Structure formats: structure tokens, C-alpha cells
Amino acid sequence: MRRVYLDHAATTPVHPEVIAAMLPHFHNSFGNPSSIHSFGRESRQAVDEARELVAKILGATAREIVFTSGGTEADNLAIQGVALAKKGQGRHIITSQIEHHAVLDACKYLETQGFAVTYLPVNAEGQVQIADVLAAIRPDTILITIMHANNETGALQPIREIGRLAKEHKITFHTDAVQAVGSIPVNVDDLGVDLLSLSAHKFYGPKGIGVLYIRNGTKLKPLYHGGGQERKLRPGTENHVGVIGLAKALELATTEMDTKQAKIKALRDKLMGGLLAIPEVKLNGHPEERLPGNVNVSIRYVEGESLILSLDMQGVAVSSGSACTSGSLDPSHVLLAMGLSHGEAHGSLRLTLGQDNTEEDVDYVLGILPPIVLRLRQMSPLYHKR
Amino acid sequence: MNSYNEKVMDHFKNPRNVGSMDDADGIGEVGNISCGDIMRIYIKVDGEERIADIKFQTFGCGAAIATSSMVTEMAKGKTLDEALVMNNKDVASSLEGLPPVKMHCSNLAADALHAAIKNYREQKLGHKDISDAAEAHTH
Ligand SMILES: Cc1ncc(COP(=O)(O)O)c(C=O)c1O
């Protein structure tokens, strides 16, 4: 059976060149980077080089790069770290209703610790409005955290504009760029961010390694304490194999990015067109301002998990914002924030393309999906009631 | 959700008794759109108060479809009183179990069957019109 992976927003396979770059560091150059002997020095050098490379790609300096265990930790370090460092100045944080749970739940936790959080709404296309950000700013606002690209709809947020606003008001600005990095150009000065999170497994690197970029001068406290690694902001023996993998993956993803992403976008547009040709299917998110590999649609009268199972039976891997797949009783908070009805959110399907997808993959999916939709609709009492 | 057993997947892939019934004697519907599962059951009752025919329509996840299919198979040929004794747990057991998260939200098929029987009996007593049934959501 043909297998088609269309869930690259969830994770990606590790690129063979990344594996090759990592392998020797498991057993040959395995030293602890903090050791002063030759084994340690080799690892230290590899970590330093990786840090330089990551910094260069992001337009940062090496000392502004802190390696973490992934996106979730980077988000938490940014949000809680700033809250801890600046609570004397103010206790108000601005974020949005469509953030990843790594951001939302960190903010919710801070609410239990005496902080106030404003969760900005989004428009029907899933984008934060700059006027809403401005209106939410208070004298005691210490942090704005808004994601670069949404993980469900791919919707791009006005990061540059928010960056300018934050600068004007001298408020620290963090962006969760976990979905953006590797898919679109990301430069910290261009975006005007003080803090930026990324995670290697979203761009063909290994899981469990990420970065928090911290602009020089940004006040931030560590969340835990131990050795002096990562300028004491993230102590613990470095995951040097992961670091090397992350740097290699980032280098590969950003080399000829335009060409690679143009190819992905062309396939995505074909897939999107084919899906929207099925009756009563609507696009979620912005038609243009979205990640090149992302399609998200709501298919009326059917439920997402049934769609996923049916597609999986034919080898196609996708995801949905239905409650059944979110592990809670409510469907996707992102789609609900955009004003979708519960029915539309339960019937949502996210397909995210990657570098290895082909035109045949798209044709295959467009061939098998309409009969699946028809079968589930014929089973659905809503379809008959309409 | 990726832990459905073979029996559940069989009922999901090949659901028994799918469809609607123009001349149903009773119709029951449970669930609501906000939780993502809606099940509707149609029954045809014979002179001995047995379920002579049964059909279902379901909007919902794999478990919702599989339990609907299973309940129709279990109920067919039973008397109404026998069918009323079956509960959601029995349906899940006949499917050899459901993932724990599904036991609550998507395991409502026996309730839909009971609602259909109630609708049939109320009509017989002349209390209700069949067309009211679909509006009689529980939950
Ligand atoms: C937008 C966003 N933020 C944060 C994360 C969490 O990253 P990680 O899985 O590396 O902890 C993800 C990935 O699931 C994501 O998509």
C-alpha cells in the first residue's frame, strides 16, 4: 500500500545528512563539553561551531543562542523567565487565543502566580490584529508573546508590526517560531523580537532539541539551577549530539529554501484546490498569508477522527482539530477562536506537506478522499437533515 | 485514538445496518454537535413487540460509529424489554473494549436505542408524533 505522510506540522523525519552529522558524536566525539581533556574539547568545539552556525542563520550572535530540550521548554523559559525577572516592574502579559499549549499553559500557570494575562482574539482568518495588541498594552505590561505561524492553520502573524510596537513601549517581545523556522525566512532583527523559540524536529532534525534566542540585554531568569552551561540559563550537560543535529538540519532547511518551499507550495496549492472542489468544504485560515506547506479545511457533516482513521486505512497520515484528536472534550481552541462552529471544528482536517512529498502523493489523496467523505456523509444524520 | 481493537475497527470499516428508515415506528437521537457525536437510531417493531428492523446514522468518531453499528446488531430480534436492559457498557464489552477516553463521550449508542423505544411507546400512547423524536436530544 502507498504511504503518504502529510503531517509535517506534527513532526518530520530526520534528514539522512543530519543523521550522518550526528552519528560520530555518539561514540567517537562523545566527551562532556565541560571537560578540559581532548575528548571534552572536541565536543565543546562541535557545540561552539553549531551555535555559531545557528546564530548566523538567525541573524543573531552566538551568545544569544541557548539550547533547550525543544519548543516547549524554549517557550516556558521565555515566558516564565521574563515573568520571574520582571515581576518587580509589572505583572501583565499579552498573548493570543491561538497559541500552542506550550505558551497558553505557561501563561495560565502564571495567572495562578499573580500575573494577569490578556488573550487576544483573532479574525476569521486566524490572525491577530495589531490594533488589538496596541489596545491591550498597559503600563504594567512586561511581555508580549505571539506566535510567528500557527501550527493548525499555518496563519502568519504580524510579527514585525508587533515588534515595532513592543519596542516603542519598551516591552519584551517573544515569538514562538517553532512552525515558521525552516519553512519561511526568519531573522531576529528583521522581526524585531527579543526572544524566539524553535524546535529541530519540525525541520528534519531530531526531537528533543530546540533553541531559545535571547537578545543581548533581555532580562530573563533561569527556571532551574545546576551547572553553568548555557550561560546558567539552561544548566545541564549539553545534548551535544542534538545540538549538532539541530544546526545541520537548520543549515539544510535554509539552503535553497526558496526553491524547496516553492515546490512545496505548488503541491499545496494543487491539494488545496482539489479539496475545495469537494462540495461543502471550506478553507480555514488565510488564503495567502499561511505557511507554504499547510492546508486546513472543514468538511461539513463529517467528524475528523473518522476521516483520519479512514485515510490511515489507506496509508495517508493527516491530523484534525476535532475533540477526539485533541484529547479533550472540546475541539481545537484555534478554530473556535476564529469563530468556527463546533461542527466545523470537529470536521476539520489539517494536511501539512514536506520536502519529500510528490505530485503522485497529492493525486493519491485527492483520489481517495472524495469517496471517504461521501461514505461518512451518507452515514451522518446531519447530512440528511440539511 | 490509535488504540482501537480489531473488532472496533471492523465495525468502523463495515458498519452494520447503516441508513435511515422512511416507515420507522420509533426514532431516537442522542448527543450534540458541541461534543462531536450525534447518533440516531430507527426501529421497526413487529406484532410481538420485537425489533424487526433497525438502522442507524451517526456523526462522530470511530468509537461512535462502531458502537452504533454494534448496538443495532445486538438489538435486532430482541423484544423491547430485552433491548431496554442493554446499556452502553454492554455495547462496549461486545466490542471487546474501547479506549478509556471513549467510554464516556462516544459510547451512547444504547441510549439512542432506548430513546427510539421510548419514542415508539409514546407514539403508541398517542403522546407524541414521530417527527418530534429527532428534536428530543438528551445529554
Ligand atoms: C507552535 C508550536 N510551539 C511549540 C511546540 C512544541 O515543541 P516541542 O514539541 O519541541 O516541545 C510545537 C510543536 O508541537 C508547535 O507547533
PDB file of C-alpha atoms in Angstrom, chain B:
ATOM      1  CA  MET B   1      -7.482   7.105  19.459  1.00  0.00           C
ATOM      2  CA  ASN B   2      -4.937   4.919  17.702  1.00  0.00           C
ATOM      3  CA  SER B   3      -5.670   2.098  20.091  1.00  0.00           C
ATOM      4  CA  TYR B   4      -8.940   0.724  18.752  1.00  0.00           C
ATOM      5  CA  ASN B   5      -9.032  -3.061  18.754  1.00  0.00           C
ATOM      6  CA  GLU B   6      -9.749  -5.146  15.675  1.00  0.00           C
ATOM      7  CA  LYS B   7     -13.400  -5.631  16.468  1.00  0.00           C
ATOM      8  CA  VAL B   8     -13.990  -1.889  16.776  1.00  0.00           C
ATOM      9  CA  MET B   9     -12.119  -1.284  13.542  1.00  0.00           C
ATOM     10  CA  ASP B  10     -14.186  -3.990  11.836  1.00  0.00           C
ATOM     11  CA  HIS B  11     -17.410  -2.227  12.841  1.00  0.00           C
ATOM     12  CA  PHE B  12     -15.928   1.096  11.780  1.00  0.00           C
ATOM     13  CA  LYS B  13     -14.888  -0.253   8.387  1.00  0.00           C
ATOM     14  CA  ASN B  14     -18.001  -2.332   7.766  1.00  0.00           C
ATOM     15  CA  PRO B  15     -20.766  -0.819   9.854  1.00  0.00           C
ATOM     16  CA  ARG B  16     -23.895  -2.960  10.048  1.00  0.00           C
ATOM     17  CA  ASN B  17     -27.373  -1.538   9.466  1.00  0.00           C
ATOM     18  CA  VAL B  18     -26.391   1.952   8.306  1.00  0.00           C
ATOM     19  CA  GLY B  19     -29.132   4.117   6.934  1.00  0.00           C
ATOM     20  CA  SER B  20     -32.470   5.701   7.605  1.00  0.00           C
ATOM     21  CA  MET B  21     -36.000   4.282   7.574  1.00  0.00           C
ATOM     22  CA  ASP B  22     -38.963   6.020   5.984  1.00  0.00           C
ATOM     23  CA  ASP B  23     -41.544   3.966   7.861  1.00  0.00           C
ATOM     24  CA  ALA B  24     -39.841   3.732  11.264  1.00  0.00           C
ATOM     25  CA  ASP B  25     -42.002   3.010  14.295  1.00  0.00           C
ATOM     26  CA  GLY B  26     -39.593   4.822  16.594  1.00  0.00           C
ATOM     27  CA  ILE B  27     -36.654   7.202  16.208  1.00  0.00           C
ATOM     28  CA  GLY B  28     -34.156   8.120  18.914  1.00  0.00           C
ATOM     29  CA  GLU B  29     -31.317  10.601  18.827  1.00  0.00           C
ATOM     30  CA  VAL B  30     -28.653  11.413  21.405  1.00  0.00           C
ATOM     31  CA  GLY B  31     -25.508  13.511  21.578  1.00  0.00           C
ATOM     32  CA  ASN B  32     -24.887  17.003  20.373  1.00  0.00           C
ATOM     33  CA  ILE B  33     -22.674  18.775  17.935  1.00  0.00           C
ATOM     34  CA  SER B  34     -20.545  20.530  20.524  1.00  0.00           C
ATOM     35  CA  CYS B  35     -19.156  17.256  21.844  1.00  0.00           C
ATOM     36  CA  GLY B  36     -18.815  15.894  18.343  1.00  0.00           C
ATOM     37  CA  ASP B  37     -21.060  12.826  18.436  1.00  0.00           C
ATOM     38  CA  ILE B  38     -24.642  12.513  17.243  1.00  0.00           C
ATOM     39  CA  MET B  39     -26.318   9.127  16.963  1.00  0.00           C
ATOM     40  CA  ARG B  40     -29.748   8.428  15.533  1.00  0.00           C
ATOM     41  CA  ILE B  41     -31.482   5.053  15.642  1.00  0.00           C
ATOM     42  CA  TYR B  42     -34.575   3.955  13.724  1.00  0.00           C
ATOM     43  CA  ILE B  43     -36.584   0.893  14.758  1.00  0.00           C
ATOM     44  CA  LYS B  44     -39.349  -1.154  13.174  1.00  0.00           C
ATOM     45  CA  VAL B  45     -41.369  -3.069  15.772  1.00  0.00           C
ATOM     46  CA  ASP B  46     -43.390  -6.222  14.991  1.00  0.00           C
ATOM     47  CA  GLY B  47     -46.647  -7.510  16.495  1.00  0.00           C
ATOM     48  CA  GLU B  48     -44.819  -9.263  19.338  1.00  0.00           C
ATOM     49  CA  GLU B  49     -43.006  -6.089  20.363  1.00  0.00           C
ATOM     50  CA  ARG B  50     -39.763  -7.307  18.844  1.00  0.00           C
ATOM     51  CA  ILE B  51     -37.282  -5.160  16.975  1.00  0.00           C
ATOM     52  CA  ALA B  52     -37.850  -6.451  13.472  1.00  0.00           C
ATOM     53  CA  ASP B  53     -35.530  -3.983  11.801  1.00  0.00           C
ATOM     54  CA  ILE B  54     -33.105  -1.350  12.964  1.00  0.00           C
ATOM     55  CA  LYS B  55     -30.938   1.279  11.260  1.00  0.00           C
ATOM     56  CA  PHE B  56     -28.544   3.965  12.423  1.00  0.00           C
ATOM     57  CA  GLN B  57     -26.991   7.210  11.309  1.00  0.00           C
ATOM     58  CA  THR B  58     -24.043   8.633  13.198  1.00  0.00           C
ATOM     59  CA  PHE B  59     -21.852  11.711  13.048  1.00  0.00           C
ATOM     60  CA  GLY B  60     -18.829  11.026  15.167  1.00  0.00           C
ATOM     61  CA  CYS B  61     -15.512   9.390  15.771  1.00  0.00           C
ATOM     62  CA  GLY B  62     -14.531   5.766  15.211  1.00  0.00           C
ATOM     63  CA  ALA B  63     -15.952   4.684  18.557  1.00  0.00           C
ATOM     64  CA  ALA B  64     -19.253   6.438  17.910  1.00  0.00           C
ATOM     65  CA  ILE B  65     -19.690   4.642  14.589  1.00  0.00           C
ATOM     66  CA  ALA B  66     -18.577   1.265  15.938  1.00  0.00           C
ATOM     67  CA  THR B  67     -20.859   1.381  18.995  1.00  0.00           C
ATOM     68  CA  SER B  68     -23.808   2.425  16.829  1.00  0.00           C
ATOM     69  CA  SER B  69     -23.179  -0.468  14.500  1.00  0.00           C
ATOM     70  CA  MET B  70     -22.773  -2.883  17.397  1.00  0.00           C
ATOM     71  CA  VAL B  71     -25.949  -1.828  19.170  1.00  0.00           C
ATOM     72  CA  THR B  72     -28.005  -2.402  16.041  1.00  0.00           C
ATOM     73  CA  GLU B  73     -26.588  -5.889  15.732  1.00  0.00           C
ATOM     74  CA  MET B  74     -27.274  -6.653  19.389  1.00  0.00           C
ATOM     75  CA  ALA B  75     -30.812  -5.270  19.353  1.00  0.00           C
ATOM     76  CA  LYS B  76     -32.114  -6.898  16.204  1.00  0.00           C
ATOM     77  CA  GLY B  77     -34.672  -9.602  17.080  1.00  0.00           C
ATOM     78  CA  LYS B  78     -34.814  -8.665  20.765  1.00  0.00           C
ATOM     79  CA  THR B  79     -38.051  -7.674  22.478  1.00  0.00           C
ATOM     80  CA  LEU B  80     -38.286  -4.047  23.510  1.00  0.00           C
ATOM     81  CA  ASP B  81     -37.960  -5.014  27.162  1.00  0.00           C
ATOM     82  CA  GLU B  82     -34.846  -7.038  26.456  1.00  0.00           C
ATOM     83  CA  ALA B  83     -33.394  -4.154  24.474  1.00  0.00           C
ATOM     84  CA  LEU B  84     -34.091  -1.737  27.310  1.00  0.00           C
ATOM     85  CA  VAL B  85     -31.901  -3.758  29.653  1.00  0.00           C
ATOM     86  CA  MET B  86     -28.830  -3.398  27.430  1.00  0.00           C
ATOM     87  CA  ASN B  87     -26.655  -0.477  28.406  1.00  0.00           C
ATOM     88  CA  ASN B  88     -23.710   1.397  26.937  1.00  0.00           C
ATOM     89  CA  LYS B  89     -21.271  -0.725  28.907  1.00  0.00           C
ATOM     90  CA  ASP B  90     -22.674  -3.909  27.369  1.00  0.00           C
ATOM     91  CA  VAL B  91     -22.128  -2.423  23.931  1.00  0.00           C
ATOM     92  CA  ALA B  92     -18.516  -1.585  24.745  1.00  0.00           C
ATOM     93  CA  SER B  93     -17.985  -5.108  26.135  1.00  0.00           C
ATOM     94  CA  SER B  94     -19.377  -6.675  22.981  1.00  0.00           C
ATOM     95  CA  LEU B  95     -16.774  -4.659  21.115  1.00  0.00           C
ATOM     96  CA  GLU B  96     -14.160  -6.124  23.457  1.00  0.00           C
ATOM     97  CA  GLY B  97     -13.483  -2.738  24.964  1.00  0.00           C
ATOM     98  CA  LEU B  98     -12.945   0.880  23.960  1.00  0.00           C
ATOM     99  CA  PRO B  99     -10.061   3.219  24.788  1.00  0.00           C
ATOM    100  CA  PRO B 100     -10.779   4.762  28.215  1.00  0.00           C
ATOM    101  CA  VAL B 101     -11.317   8.301  26.856  1.00  0.00           C
ATOM    102  CA  LYS B 102     -14.047   6.979  24.584  1.00  0.00           C
ATOM    103  CA  MET B 103     -16.062   5.236  27.281  1.00  0.00           C
ATOM    104  CA  HIS B 104     -17.720   8.457  28.289  1.00  0.00           C
ATOM    105  CA  CYS B 105     -18.083  10.667  25.250  1.00  0.00           C
ATOM    106  CA  SER B 106     -18.665   8.336  22.351  1.00  0.00           C
ATOM    107  CA  ASN B 107     -20.376   5.400  23.986  1.00  0.00           C
ATOM    108  CA  LEU B 108     -24.019   6.486  23.756  1.00  0.00           C
ATOM    109  CA  ALA B 109     -25.481   4.009  21.298  1.00  0.00           C
ATOM    110  CA  ALA B 110     -27.619   2.141  23.839  1.00  0.00           C
ATOM    111  CA  ASP B 111     -29.035   5.497  24.948  1.00  0.00           C
ATOM    112  CA  ALA B 112     -30.042   6.196  21.352  1.00  0.00           C
ATOM    113  CA  LEU B 113     -31.735   2.798  21.162  1.00  0.00           C
ATOM    114  CA  HIS B 114     -33.594   3.452  24.421  1.00  0.00           C
ATOM    115  CA  ALA B 115     -34.680   6.835  23.095  1.00  0.00           C
ATOM    116  CA  ALA B 116     -36.071   5.132  19.978  1.00  0.00           C
ATOM    117  CA  ILE B 117     -38.026   2.658  22.101  1.00  0.00           C
ATOM    118  CA  LYS B 118     -39.351   5.466  24.282  1.00  0.00           C
ATOM    119  CA  ASN B 119     -40.402   7.362  21.176  1.00  0.00           C
ATOM    120  CA  TYR B 120     -42.224   4.278  19.875  1.00  0.00           C
ATOM    121  CA  ARG B 121     -44.072   3.757  23.154  1.00  0.00           C
ATOM    122  CA  GLU B 122     -45.051   7.384  23.475  1.00  0.00           C
ATOM    123  CA  GLN B 123     -46.489   7.340  19.997  1.00  0.00           C
ATOM    124  CA  LYS B 124     -48.482   4.248  20.800  1.00  0.00           C
ATOM    125  CA  LEU B 125     -49.956   6.043  23.761  1.00  0.00           C
ATOM    126  CA  GLY B 126     -50.680   8.913  21.411  1.00  0.00           C
ATOM    127  CA  HIS B 127     -48.492  11.365  23.335  1.00  0.00           C
ATOM    128  CA  LYS B 128     -46.123  12.232  20.632  1.00  0.00           C
ATOM    129  CA  ASP B 129     -45.655  12.472  16.954  1.00  0.00           C
ATOM    130  CA  ILE B 130     -42.752  10.613  15.385  1.00  0.00           C
ATOM    131  CA  SER B 131     -41.340  13.781  13.935  1.00  0.00           C
ATOM    132  CA  ASP B 132     -40.679  15.089  17.454  1.00  0.00           C
ATOM    133  CA  ALA B 133     -38.175  12.339  18.082  1.00  0.00           C
ATOM    134  CA  ALA B 134     -35.236  13.859  16.317  1.00  0.00           C
ATOM    135  CA  GLU B 135     -35.670  17.002  18.360  1.00  0.00           C
ATOM    136  CA  ALA B 136     -35.687  15.057  21.647  1.00  0.00           C
ATOM    137  CA  HIS B 137     -31.979  15.337  22.327  1.00  0.00           C
ATOM    138  CA  THR B 138     -30.715  14.135  25.599  1.00  0.00           C
ATOM    139  CA  HIS B 139     -27.276  14.929  27.049  1.00  0.00           C
TER     140      HIS B 139
END
